[in-house]
Amino acid sequence: MKLLRSRALAPFAVALCAAPLRADDPPASPHLPRQPWLVLELRDGPALARGLAGSAAWSSVWSAVLELSPDEGAGIAKLAPLQRALSRASGQSSLAALGELLGARSLYWIEGVDEWLVELAPRDPRLVARTLLEIDRELRLWPGTPKLEAFRCGDAPGWSVGPQLHLVRAGPHFLVAPRRELVERAYRRGLEAPPRSTSDVDPPPAAGATLWIDGALVRRSDGVVALPETLRQPMANLLFGSYLAPLLSARPLRVELSWSADLATLRGEVLAGDTRELEPYWRALGAPPTPAIAVPSFERAAGYLGRVRLQRDWARWWREKDARWSEAGRAGIRDLEQLLALLLKGEDFADALADVEGPLELLFVEPRFEGAAAPAHRYPAAALVIGLAEAERGEVFERSFRTLLGISNAERVKRGFSTLKSSAGEEHGFRVVRARWEDEAPELARVEGNLSPAFARCAHVAVLATSQQALDAALQVLRAVPHEGDAAQAPPRFAGDLLALEGPALARLLEANREALVFARALDEGEELERAETKIEALLAIARALQQLRFSLRLDDERARVELAFELELVGGTR
């Protein structure tokens, strides 16, 4: 997978770039069933543990997650005896000991309800025995708790910790399962597998992880395969997401994850299995992808906060909305359709969208209120950048913008509110329309204070912005785009969707709205102010730790692949 931004990153990307990835086959092990529906492979556990232990950013994020999820935090607190046992058995921190237990390569798979198994490959098998003895010592401190019991599985030693945790040693590996018959079955499966030759020995794995899901099994509703209760809701949220649901409902899905040595940067790639049957996916997104197109680098915009890029055949997407949207969704958009008909003087909106060329780019920048009182709620300033096939369409959009201002002013006059006054002119080759409030009024200290709408057009580009600042930021980037034919400095070409977020700017915006967020949380959740403030502080801690987050969706019909790439960079990563 190519880098989404041209900058040096640690060699962790080797796992993704070494060879074309396939989603069809799960990570292999002689102990795996023939048809698991989920397999998670972790590679180089010690490196992962070292990165987590040495990362202040991850420590901050983890503490914040526990604060936001008290139920999960309470469950994690129950693992304290295991943490103490790991620490005493290894003479290290429990996290470092866990990394040693995971070893070079460990697997976790699910076959059905309460049918899961972990295969560990510890660097030192004796660490497992010492950990078991320490667990037994912990258990004996509590009357009525299950004790450690040994058993035999063929020629292999096994141990049970009560009725819900069982281990069997399989050569240098250890198999762990919630039921004894599961771990015994996995052990026998390994004995029946054909022996591997010395040429089959795998090279040392690159640090990373692979998650493989057999969507054909997950989607069954006949009870053949059901989700464990602990995964049901998280998986439901995943399965019905607009991006991944069509993939999981039809074919295997593979997620590849890798990280830098200090875990400051994580990168991943989600792959659908090779197939020519991508039409369900196209329908879910709205339309097939349009060809790759050159796009400017909006990350250079002043006050950059984030961006969203969506690439569609927009006319087709609009015409097919009734077939794809629910009745509630269609009802919610009827008022918008009436407004669009008014703005376009009766023209079909789909015909207007037919003149939209390339992706829609939504740029977010930090709001500034120089020389004016800042409103209580500060929203990001936004600019929508629209590529146009015909320059004349820009004139139509400008008239629509002016009409919208007139409608808004008429409504505000009826309510006795301040109105917007517009002015037009030429600025650096762009036709620009700017709207400003005619006078200061009390309501401008609330939401309206974030608004100073603006519009610009030039040749085959139109920009609609919520504020003058957002328009200026977008125009600054657009003016720097090279002329056609200047291949040496042409902007990169891109096909697909993109979501990018800049952590420091987000943290500053949340900090500026802290008081409003606390009161909103207290009212919405019925919490005491002190508790609401603790929750908001946890959100701020996550935002402060985040440097950058990017999601990229690429649809490639020629290779019949769907790729969702993501990159998470914490404070302290390479820029």
Coordinates of C-alpha atoms in Angstrom, one line a residue:
M1 CA 0.0 0.0 0.0
K2 CA 1.5 3.3 -1.0
L3 CA 1.9 6.0 1.6
L4 CA -0.9 8.5 1.8
R5 CA 1.5 11.3 2.6
S6 CA 5.1 11.5 1.3
R7 CA 7.1 11.3 4.6
A8 CA 9.5 8.9 6.1
L9 CA 8.0 6.2 8.3
A10 CA 9.6 3.4 10.2
P11 CA 10.1 0.0 8.5
F12 CA 6.8 -1.3 9.9
A13 CA 5.2 -0.9 6.5
V14 CA 7.1 -3.9 5.2
A15 CA 4.2 -6.2 6.2
L16 CA 1.9 -4.2 3.9
C17 CA 4.2 -3.5 1.0
A18 CA 6.1 -6.8 0.6
A19 CA 3.5 -8.5 -1.6
P20 CA -0.1 -8.1 -2.8
L21 CA -2.4 -9.0 0.0
R22 CA -5.3 -11.4 -0.4
A23 CA -8.4 -11.6 1.8
D24 CA -9.4 -15.2 0.8
D25 CA -7.2 -17.2 3.1
P26 CA -7.1 -16.9 6.9
P27 CA -3.8 -17.0 8.8
A28 CA -2.7 -20.7 8.9
S29 CA -2.2 -23.0 11.8
P30 CA -2.5 -26.8 12.1
H31 CA -4.7 -26.3 15.2
L32 CA -7.3 -24.1 13.4
P33 CA -10.6 -25.6 12.3
R34 CA -11.3 -25.9 8.6
Q35 CA -13.8 -23.1 8.7
P36 CA -13.3 -20.5 11.4
W37 CA -15.3 -17.3 11.0
L38 CA -12.8 -15.1 12.8
V39 CA -9.0 -15.3 13.2
L40 CA -6.8 -12.7 14.8
E41 CA -3.0 -13.0 14.4
L42 CA -0.6 -10.9 16.5
R43 CA 3.1 -10.8 15.4
D44 CA 6.0 -10.0 17.7
G45 CA 4.2 -9.6 21.0
P46 CA 7.3 -8.4 22.9
A47 CA 7.8 -5.4 20.4
L48 CA 4.1 -4.5 20.9
A49 CA 4.4 -4.7 24.7
R50 CA 7.6 -2.5 24.6
G51 CA 5.9 0.1 22.4
L52 CA 2.8 0.3 24.7
A53 CA 4.9 0.4 27.8
G54 CA 7.1 3.3 26.5
S55 CA 4.3 5.4 25.0
A56 CA 3.0 8.2 27.2
A57 CA 0.4 9.0 24.5
W58 CA -1.0 5.4 24.6
S59 CA -1.1 5.5 28.4
S60 CA -3.1 8.7 28.3
V61 CA -5.5 7.3 25.7
W62 CA -5.9 4.1 27.6
S63 CA -6.7 5.9 30.9
A64 CA -9.2 8.1 29.0
V65 CA -10.9 5.1 27.4
L66 CA -11.3 3.5 30.9
E67 CA -12.8 6.8 32.2
L68 CA -15.3 6.9 29.4
S69 CA -16.2 3.2 29.8
P70 CA -16.6 2.6 33.5
D71 CA -18.2 -0.8 33.0
E72 CA -15.4 -2.0 30.8
G73 CA -12.9 -0.5 33.3
A74 CA -14.5 -2.5 36.1
G75 CA -14.1 -5.7 34.1
I76 CA -10.5 -4.9 33.4
A77 CA -9.9 -4.3 37.2
K78 CA -10.9 -7.9 37.7
L79 CA -7.7 -8.9 35.9
A80 CA -5.6 -7.6 38.7
P81 CA -4.8 -11.1 40.1
L82 CA -3.6 -12.1 36.6
Q83 CA -1.5 -9.0 36.3
R84 CA 0.2 -9.7 39.7
A85 CA 0.8 -13.3 38.7
L86 CA 2.4 -12.3 35.4
S87 CA 4.6 -9.7 37.1
R88 CA 5.9 -12.2 39.7
A89 CA 6.4 -15.0 37.3
S90 CA 8.5 -12.9 34.9
G91 CA 10.2 -10.4 37.2
Q92 CA 8.9 -7.7 34.8
S93 CA 5.8 -5.6 34.4
S94 CA 2.7 -7.5 33.6
L95 CA 2.6 -5.9 30.1
A96 CA 6.1 -7.0 29.3
A97 CA 5.3 -10.5 30.6
L98 CA 2.2 -10.6 28.4
G99 CA 4.3 -9.7 25.4
E100 CA 6.7 -12.6 26.2
L101 CA 3.7 -15.0 26.4
L102 CA 2.4 -13.8 23.0
G103 CA 5.9 -14.4 21.5
A104 CA 6.7 -14.2 17.8
R105 CA 3.2 -15.2 16.7
S106 CA 0.0 -15.8 18.5
L107 CA -3.5 -16.6 17.2
Y108 CA -7.0 -16.1 18.4
W109 CA -9.9 -17.6 16.6
I110 CA -13.7 -18.0 17.0
E111 CA -15.7 -20.9 15.5
G112 CA -19.1 -20.3 17.1
V113 CA -20.9 -19.4 20.3
D114 CA -18.3 -19.6 23.2
E115 CA -16.0 -21.5 20.9
W116 CA -12.7 -19.6 20.9
L117 CA -9.1 -20.6 21.2
V118 CA -5.8 -18.8 21.7
E119 CA -2.6 -20.3 20.4
L120 CA 0.5 -18.8 22.2
A121 CA 4.1 -19.1 21.1
P122 CA 6.1 -17.8 24.1
R123 CA 9.8 -17.2 23.8
D124 CA 10.3 -19.2 27.0
P125 CA 7.8 -22.0 27.6
R126 CA 8.9 -22.1 31.2
L127 CA 7.2 -18.6 31.7
V128 CA 3.8 -20.3 31.2
A129 CA 4.5 -22.8 33.9
R130 CA 5.7 -20.1 36.3
T131 CA 2.7 -18.0 35.5
L132 CA 0.3 -20.9 36.2
L133 CA 1.9 -21.5 39.6
E134 CA 1.5 -17.8 40.4
I135 CA -2.1 -17.9 39.3
D136 CA -2.7 -20.9 41.6
R137 CA -1.2 -18.9 44.5
E138 CA -3.5 -16.0 43.8
L139 CA -6.5 -18.3 43.6
R140 CA -5.7 -19.9 47.0
L141 CA -6.0 -16.5 48.7
W142 CA -9.8 -16.5 48.0
P143 CA -12.0 -19.2 49.5
G144 CA -14.4 -20.9 47.1
T145 CA -12.5 -19.9 44.0
P146 CA -11.4 -22.6 41.5
K147 CA -8.0 -24.1 41.9
L148 CA -5.4 -25.2 39.3
E149 CA -5.7 -28.8 38.2
A150 CA -3.5 -30.8 35.9
F151 CA -4.7 -33.3 33.3
R152 CA -3.3 -35.2 30.3
C153 CA -4.3 -34.7 26.7
G154 CA -2.8 -37.7 25.0
D155 CA 1.0 -37.3 25.6
A156 CA 0.7 -33.6 26.3
P157 CA 0.3 -31.9 29.7
G158 CA -2.7 -29.8 30.3
W159 CA -4.1 -27.5 33.1
S160 CA -7.5 -26.3 34.1
V161 CA -8.3 -23.1 36.0
G162 CA -11.8 -23.8 37.1
P163 CA -14.4 -24.8 34.5
Q164 CA -13.8 -21.8 32.1
L165 CA -10.1 -21.8 31.3
H166 CA -8.0 -24.8 30.0
L167 CA -4.5 -25.1 28.6
V168 CA -2.6 -27.8 26.7
R169 CA 1.0 -27.7 25.6
A170 CA 1.4 -28.5 21.9
G171 CA 5.2 -28.6 21.3
P172 CA 6.6 -25.1 21.8
H173 CA 3.0 -23.7 21.6
F174 CA 0.2 -23.5 24.2
L175 CA -3.5 -23.8 23.4
V176 CA -6.0 -22.0 25.6
A177 CA -9.8 -22.4 25.4
P178 CA -12.9 -21.9 27.6
R179 CA -13.9 -25.6 27.4
R180 CA -11.6 -28.6 27.8
E181 CA -13.1 -30.4 24.8
L182 CA -12.2 -27.4 22.6
V183 CA -8.5 -27.4 23.6
E184 CA -8.3 -31.2 23.3
R185 CA -9.9 -31.1 19.8
A186 CA -7.5 -28.4 18.7
Y187 CA -4.5 -30.5 19.9
R188 CA -5.7 -33.6 18.1
R189 CA -6.2 -31.5 14.9
G190 CA -2.6 -30.5 15.1
L191 CA -1.5 -34.2 15.4
E192 CA -3.5 -35.1 12.4
A193 CA -2.1 -32.3 10.2
P194 CA 0.7 -33.4 7.7
P195 CA 4.2 -32.7 9.0
R196 CA 5.9 -29.6 7.7
S197 CA 9.3 -29.8 6.0
T198 CA 12.2 -27.6 6.9
S199 CA 11.5 -25.5 3.8
D200 CA 8.1 -24.7 5.1
V201 CA 9.5 -22.9 8.2
D202 CA 8.2 -19.3 8.2
P203 CA 10.7 -16.4 8.4
P204 CA 10.5 -14.2 11.5
P205 CA 7.3 -12.2 11.2
A206 CA 7.2 -8.4 10.9
A207 CA 5.5 -6.8 13.9
G208 CA 1.8 -6.3 13.1
A209 CA -1.6 -8.0 13.2
T210 CA -4.0 -9.6 10.8
L211 CA -7.8 -9.9 11.4
W212 CA -9.6 -12.2 9.1
I213 CA -13.4 -12.6 9.0
D214 CA -15.4 -15.0 6.9
G215 CA -18.4 -12.8 6.0
A216 CA -20.3 -15.7 4.4
L217 CA -20.4 -17.4 7.9
V218 CA -21.1 -14.2 9.8
R219 CA -24.2 -13.4 7.8
R220 CA -25.9 -16.7 8.4
S221 CA -29.2 -16.3 10.3
D222 CA -30.0 -20.0 10.5
G223 CA -28.1 -20.5 13.7
V224 CA -25.2 -22.4 12.1
V225 CA -22.8 -19.7 13.3
A226 CA -23.8 -17.2 16.0
L227 CA -21.9 -14.4 17.6
P228 CA -20.7 -14.7 21.2
E229 CA -22.7 -12.4 23.5
T230 CA -19.7 -10.2 24.2
L231 CA -19.1 -9.5 20.5
R232 CA -22.7 -9.3 19.4
Q233 CA -23.3 -5.5 19.7
P234 CA -19.8 -4.4 18.6
M235 CA -20.1 -6.7 15.5
A236 CA -23.6 -5.5 14.8
N237 CA -22.3 -1.9 14.7
L238 CA -19.6 -3.1 12.3
L239 CA -21.7 -5.3 10.1
F240 CA -24.3 -2.7 9.4
G241 CA -21.8 0.1 8.7
S242 CA -22.3 1.7 5.3
Y243 CA -18.8 0.7 4.2
L244 CA -18.2 -2.8 5.5
A245 CA -21.6 -4.4 5.6
P246 CA -21.7 -5.3 1.9
L247 CA -18.2 -6.8 2.2
L248 CA -18.9 -8.9 5.3
S249 CA -22.2 -10.1 3.9
A250 CA -20.6 -11.7 0.9
R251 CA -17.0 -12.7 1.2
P252 CA -13.9 -12.9 3.5
L253 CA -12.5 -9.6 4.8
R254 CA -8.9 -9.2 5.8
V255 CA -7.5 -6.3 8.0
E256 CA -3.7 -5.8 8.0
L257 CA -2.3 -3.6 10.8
S258 CA 1.3 -2.5 11.4
W259 CA 3.0 0.0 13.7
S260 CA 6.2 1.9 14.3
A261 CA 8.7 0.8 17.0
D262 CA 7.3 3.4 19.4
L263 CA 3.7 2.8 18.4
A264 CA 3.4 6.5 17.6
T265 CA 2.1 5.5 14.1
L266 CA -0.4 2.8 13.2
R267 CA -1.3 1.9 9.6
G268 CA -3.8 -0.5 8.4
E269 CA -5.5 -1.8 5.3
V270 CA -8.9 -3.5 5.0
L271 CA -9.3 -5.8 2.0
A272 CA -12.3 -7.5 0.5
G273 CA -11.7 -10.9 -1.2
D274 CA -10.9 -10.8 -4.9
T275 CA -14.2 -10.9 -6.7
R276 CA -15.9 -9.4 -9.8
E277 CA -19.1 -9.2 -7.9
L278 CA -18.7 -5.7 -6.5
E279 CA -22.0 -4.3 -7.6
P280 CA -23.6 -4.6 -4.1
Y281 CA -20.8 -2.5 -2.8
W282 CA -21.2 0.1 -5.5
R283 CA -24.9 0.3 -4.7
A284 CA -24.3 0.7 -1.0
L285 CA -21.9 3.6 -1.7
G286 CA -24.2 5.1 -4.3
A287 CA -22.4 4.6 -7.5
P288 CA -19.2 3.0 -9.0
P289 CA -16.0 5.0 -8.5
T290 CA -15.1 7.6 -11.1
P291 CA -11.6 7.7 -12.6
A292 CA -8.7 9.0 -10.5
I293 CA -8.5 12.8 -10.6
A294 CA -5.8 15.3 -9.6
V295 CA -6.6 17.0 -6.3
P296 CA -4.9 19.8 -4.4
S297 CA -3.3 19.2 -0.9
F298 CA -5.7 20.9 1.4
E299 CA -3.6 20.0 4.4
R300 CA -1.7 23.2 3.6
A301 CA -4.7 25.4 4.3
A302 CA -4.4 28.0 7.0
G303 CA -5.9 26.7 10.3
Y304 CA -6.4 23.2 8.8
L305 CA -8.5 21.0 11.1
G306 CA -9.6 18.1 8.8
R307 CA -11.1 17.2 5.5
V308 CA -13.6 14.8 3.9
R309 CA -13.4 13.8 0.3
L310 CA -16.2 11.8 -1.4
Q311 CA -15.9 10.7 -5.0
R312 CA -19.1 9.5 -6.8
D313 CA -21.1 9.8 -9.9
W314 CA -23.2 12.4 -8.1
A315 CA -26.1 12.6 -10.6
R316 CA -26.6 8.8 -10.4
W317 CA -26.2 8.9 -6.6
W318 CA -29.1 11.4 -6.3
R319 CA -31.4 9.7 -8.8
E320 CA -31.1 6.4 -7.0
K321 CA -31.5 7.7 -3.5
D322 CA -35.2 6.6 -3.2
A323 CA -34.1 3.0 -3.9
R324 CA -31.3 3.1 -1.3
W325 CA -32.7 5.3 1.5
S326 CA -35.3 4.3 4.1
E327 CA -38.7 6.0 4.3
A328 CA -37.4 8.0 7.3
G329 CA -34.4 9.2 5.2
R330 CA -36.6 10.1 2.3
A331 CA -39.0 12.1 4.5
G332 CA -36.1 14.0 6.0
I333 CA -34.8 15.2 2.7
R334 CA -38.1 16.4 1.2
D335 CA -37.8 19.9 2.6
L336 CA -34.3 20.0 1.1
E337 CA -35.6 19.0 -2.3
Q338 CA -38.2 21.8 -2.2
L339 CA -35.5 24.3 -1.3
L340 CA -33.2 23.0 -4.1
A341 CA -36.1 23.3 -6.6
L342 CA -36.5 27.0 -5.5
L343 CA -32.8 27.8 -5.7
L344 CA -32.4 26.2 -9.1
K345 CA -35.7 27.7 -10.4
G346 CA -37.3 24.3 -11.1
E347 CA -34.3 22.6 -12.6
D348 CA -33.8 18.9 -11.6
F349 CA -31.1 18.8 -9.0
A350 CA -29.7 15.6 -10.6
D351 CA -29.1 17.6 -13.8
A352 CA -27.1 20.1 -11.8
L353 CA -25.1 17.3 -10.2
A354 CA -24.3 16.0 -13.7
D355 CA -22.0 19.0 -14.1
V356 CA -20.1 18.2 -10.9
E357 CA -16.8 16.7 -11.9
G358 CA -14.4 14.8 -9.6
P359 CA -14.7 14.5 -5.8
L360 CA -16.4 16.8 -3.4
E361 CA -13.9 18.2 -0.9
L362 CA -15.1 19.4 2.5
L363 CA -12.4 21.4 4.3
F364 CA -12.6 22.2 8.0
V365 CA -10.5 24.9 9.6
E366 CA -10.2 26.2 13.1
P367 CA -12.6 29.2 13.7
R368 CA -11.0 32.6 14.5
F369 CA -12.8 35.6 15.8
E370 CA -10.4 38.4 15.5
G371 CA -11.8 41.8 16.5
A372 CA -15.2 40.2 17.4
A373 CA -16.6 38.5 20.5
A374 CA -16.4 34.7 20.1
P375 CA -19.8 32.9 20.3
A376 CA -20.3 30.5 23.2
H377 CA -20.3 27.5 20.9
R378 CA -17.4 27.6 18.4
Y379 CA -18.0 25.4 15.4
P380 CA -15.4 24.5 12.8
A381 CA -15.4 26.7 9.7
A382 CA -16.1 24.7 6.6
A383 CA -15.7 25.1 2.9
L384 CA -17.2 22.8 0.2
V385 CA -15.0 22.7 -2.9
I386 CA -16.9 21.6 -6.1
G387 CA -15.3 20.7 -9.4
L388 CA -17.4 21.7 -12.4
A389 CA -17.5 20.2 -15.9
E390 CA -18.9 23.4 -17.3
A391 CA -17.8 26.8 -16.1
E392 CA -21.3 28.2 -16.7
R393 CA -22.6 26.1 -13.9
G394 CA -20.6 28.3 -11.5
E395 CA -22.9 31.2 -12.4
V396 CA -26.0 29.1 -11.6
F397 CA -24.5 28.2 -8.2
E398 CA -23.7 31.8 -7.5
R399 CA -27.3 32.9 -8.2
S400 CA -28.5 30.1 -5.9
F401 CA -26.2 31.3 -3.2
R402 CA -27.6 34.8 -3.4
T403 CA -31.2 33.5 -3.4
L404 CA -30.4 31.5 -0.3
L405 CA -29.1 34.6 1.5
G406 CA -32.3 36.4 0.5
I407 CA -34.5 33.7 1.9
S408 CA -32.5 33.6 5.1
N409 CA -32.7 37.4 5.5
A410 CA -36.4 37.5 4.9
E411 CA -37.0 34.9 7.7
R412 CA -34.7 36.7 10.1
V413 CA -36.4 40.1 9.5
K414 CA -39.8 38.5 10.5
R415 CA -38.2 37.4 13.8
G416 CA -36.5 40.8 14.4
F417 CA -33.0 39.4 14.0
S418 CA -29.9 40.9 12.4
T419 CA -29.5 40.2 8.6
L420 CA -26.6 39.5 6.3
K421 CA -25.3 42.0 3.7
S422 CA -23.5 40.7 0.7
S423 CA -20.8 42.2 -1.5
A424 CA -19.2 40.8 -4.7
G425 CA -16.0 41.4 -6.5
E426 CA -12.9 39.9 -8.2
E427 CA -10.1 38.5 -6.0
H428 CA -7.0 36.9 -7.5
G429 CA -8.9 35.7 -10.5
F430 CA -11.9 34.4 -8.5
R431 CA -15.4 35.8 -8.5
V432 CA -16.2 36.1 -4.8
V433 CA -19.4 36.9 -2.9
R434 CA -19.0 37.6 0.8
A435 CA -21.8 38.1 3.4
R436 CA -21.4 39.8 6.7
W437 CA -23.8 40.7 9.5
E438 CA -25.0 44.3 9.2
D439 CA -24.8 45.0 13.0
E440 CA -23.9 43.2 16.2
A441 CA -26.8 41.6 18.0
P442 CA -27.3 39.4 21.0
E443 CA -28.1 36.3 18.9
L444 CA -24.7 36.6 17.2
A445 CA -23.0 35.6 20.5
R446 CA -24.6 32.2 20.0
V447 CA -24.6 29.9 17.0
E448 CA -24.9 32.7 14.3
G449 CA -21.6 34.1 15.4
N450 CA -19.9 31.2 13.6
L451 CA -21.5 32.2 10.3
S452 CA -20.3 34.7 7.7
P453 CA -21.2 32.8 4.5
A454 CA -19.1 33.2 1.3
F455 CA -19.0 31.9 -2.2
A456 CA -16.3 31.9 -4.9
R457 CA -16.0 30.5 -8.5
C458 CA -13.3 30.4 -11.1
A459 CA -13.3 28.4 -14.3
H460 CA -14.2 24.9 -13.3
V461 CA -14.2 25.3 -9.5
A462 CA -16.8 26.6 -7.1
V463 CA -16.4 27.0 -3.3
L464 CA -19.3 27.4 -0.8
A465 CA -18.1 28.3 2.7
T466 CA -19.7 28.9 6.1
S467 CA -17.3 31.7 6.9
Q468 CA -14.9 34.2 5.3
Q469 CA -12.0 32.4 7.0
A470 CA -12.8 29.0 5.5
L471 CA -13.2 30.5 2.0
D472 CA -9.9 32.3 2.2
A473 CA -8.2 29.0 3.4
A474 CA -9.6 27.1 0.4
L475 CA -8.8 29.8 -2.1
Q476 CA -5.2 29.9 -0.7
V477 CA -4.7 26.3 -1.7
L478 CA -6.6 26.5 -5.0
R479 CA -4.5 29.5 -6.2
A480 CA -1.4 27.4 -5.6
V481 CA -2.5 24.5 -7.9
P482 CA -0.2 24.2 -11.0
H483 CA -1.6 24.9 -14.4
E484 CA -2.6 22.0 -16.6
G485 CA 0.4 20.4 -18.3
D486 CA 2.8 21.2 -15.5
A487 CA 3.5 17.5 -14.8
A488 CA 6.5 18.2 -12.6
Q489 CA 4.4 19.8 -9.9
A490 CA 0.9 18.3 -10.6
P491 CA -1.1 17.4 -7.5
P492 CA -1.5 13.7 -6.7
R493 CA -4.2 11.7 -8.4
F494 CA -6.8 10.0 -6.2
A495 CA -9.8 7.7 -6.7
G496 CA -12.0 7.0 -3.7
D497 CA -12.9 8.6 -0.4
L498 CA -10.8 10.2 2.3
L499 CA -11.4 11.3 5.9
A500 CA -8.5 13.1 7.6
L501 CA -8.4 14.8 11.1
E502 CA -5.6 16.9 12.7
G503 CA -5.4 16.1 16.4
P504 CA -3.8 19.3 17.8
A505 CA -6.3 21.6 16.1
L506 CA -9.2 19.3 17.3
A507 CA -7.9 19.5 20.9
R508 CA -7.8 23.3 20.7
L509 CA -11.3 23.5 19.4
L510 CA -12.6 21.1 22.1
E511 CA -10.7 23.1 24.8
A512 CA -12.3 26.3 23.6
N513 CA -15.8 24.7 23.9
R514 CA -15.0 22.9 27.2
E515 CA -17.6 24.7 29.3
A516 CA -20.4 24.3 26.7
L517 CA -19.5 20.6 26.2
V518 CA -19.6 20.0 30.0
F519 CA -23.1 21.6 30.4
A520 CA -24.4 19.8 27.3
R521 CA -23.2 16.4 28.6
A522 CA -24.7 17.1 32.0
L523 CA -28.1 18.0 30.5
D524 CA -28.1 15.2 27.9
E525 CA -26.9 12.4 30.2
G526 CA -28.4 13.6 33.5
E527 CA -25.0 13.6 35.1
E528 CA -23.6 15.8 37.8
L529 CA -21.4 18.6 36.6
E530 CA -18.3 17.1 38.2
R531 CA -18.9 13.8 36.5
A532 CA -19.6 15.4 33.1
E533 CA -16.4 17.4 33.4
T534 CA -14.4 14.2 34.0
K535 CA -15.9 12.7 30.9
I536 CA -15.1 15.7 28.7
E537 CA -11.6 15.8 30.1
A538 CA -11.2 12.2 29.0
L539 CA -12.2 13.2 25.5
L540 CA -9.7 16.1 25.6
A541 CA -7.0 13.7 26.7
I542 CA -7.6 11.5 23.6
A543 CA -7.6 14.6 21.3
R544 CA -4.3 15.9 22.8
A545 CA -2.6 12.5 22.2
L546 CA -3.8 12.4 18.6
Q547 CA -1.5 13.8 16.0
Q548 CA -3.3 12.7 12.9
L549 CA -6.0 10.3 11.8
R550 CA -6.7 9.3 8.2
F551 CA -9.1 6.9 6.5
S552 CA -8.9 6.2 2.8
L553 CA -11.2 4.1 0.7
R554 CA -10.1 3.0 -2.8
L555 CA -12.3 1.1 -5.2
D556 CA -10.4 -0.7 -8.0
D557 CA -12.6 -2.4 -10.5
E558 CA -9.7 -3.6 -12.6
R559 CA -8.2 -5.6 -9.8
A560 CA -11.6 -6.3 -8.2
R561 CA -10.4 -5.1 -4.9
V562 CA -11.9 -2.9 -2.2
E563 CA -9.3 -1.3 0.1
L564 CA -10.0 0.8 3.2
A565 CA -6.7 2.1 4.5
F566 CA -6.2 4.0 7.8
E567 CA -3.4 5.8 9.6
L568 CA -3.3 6.9 13.2
E569 CA -0.5 9.0 14.4
L570 CA 0.0 10.0 18.0
V571 CA 1.9 12.9 19.4
G572 CA 5.6 12.1 19.1
G573 CA 5.4 10.4 15.7
T574 CA 7.4 11.2 12.6
R575 CA 6.1 14.2 10.7

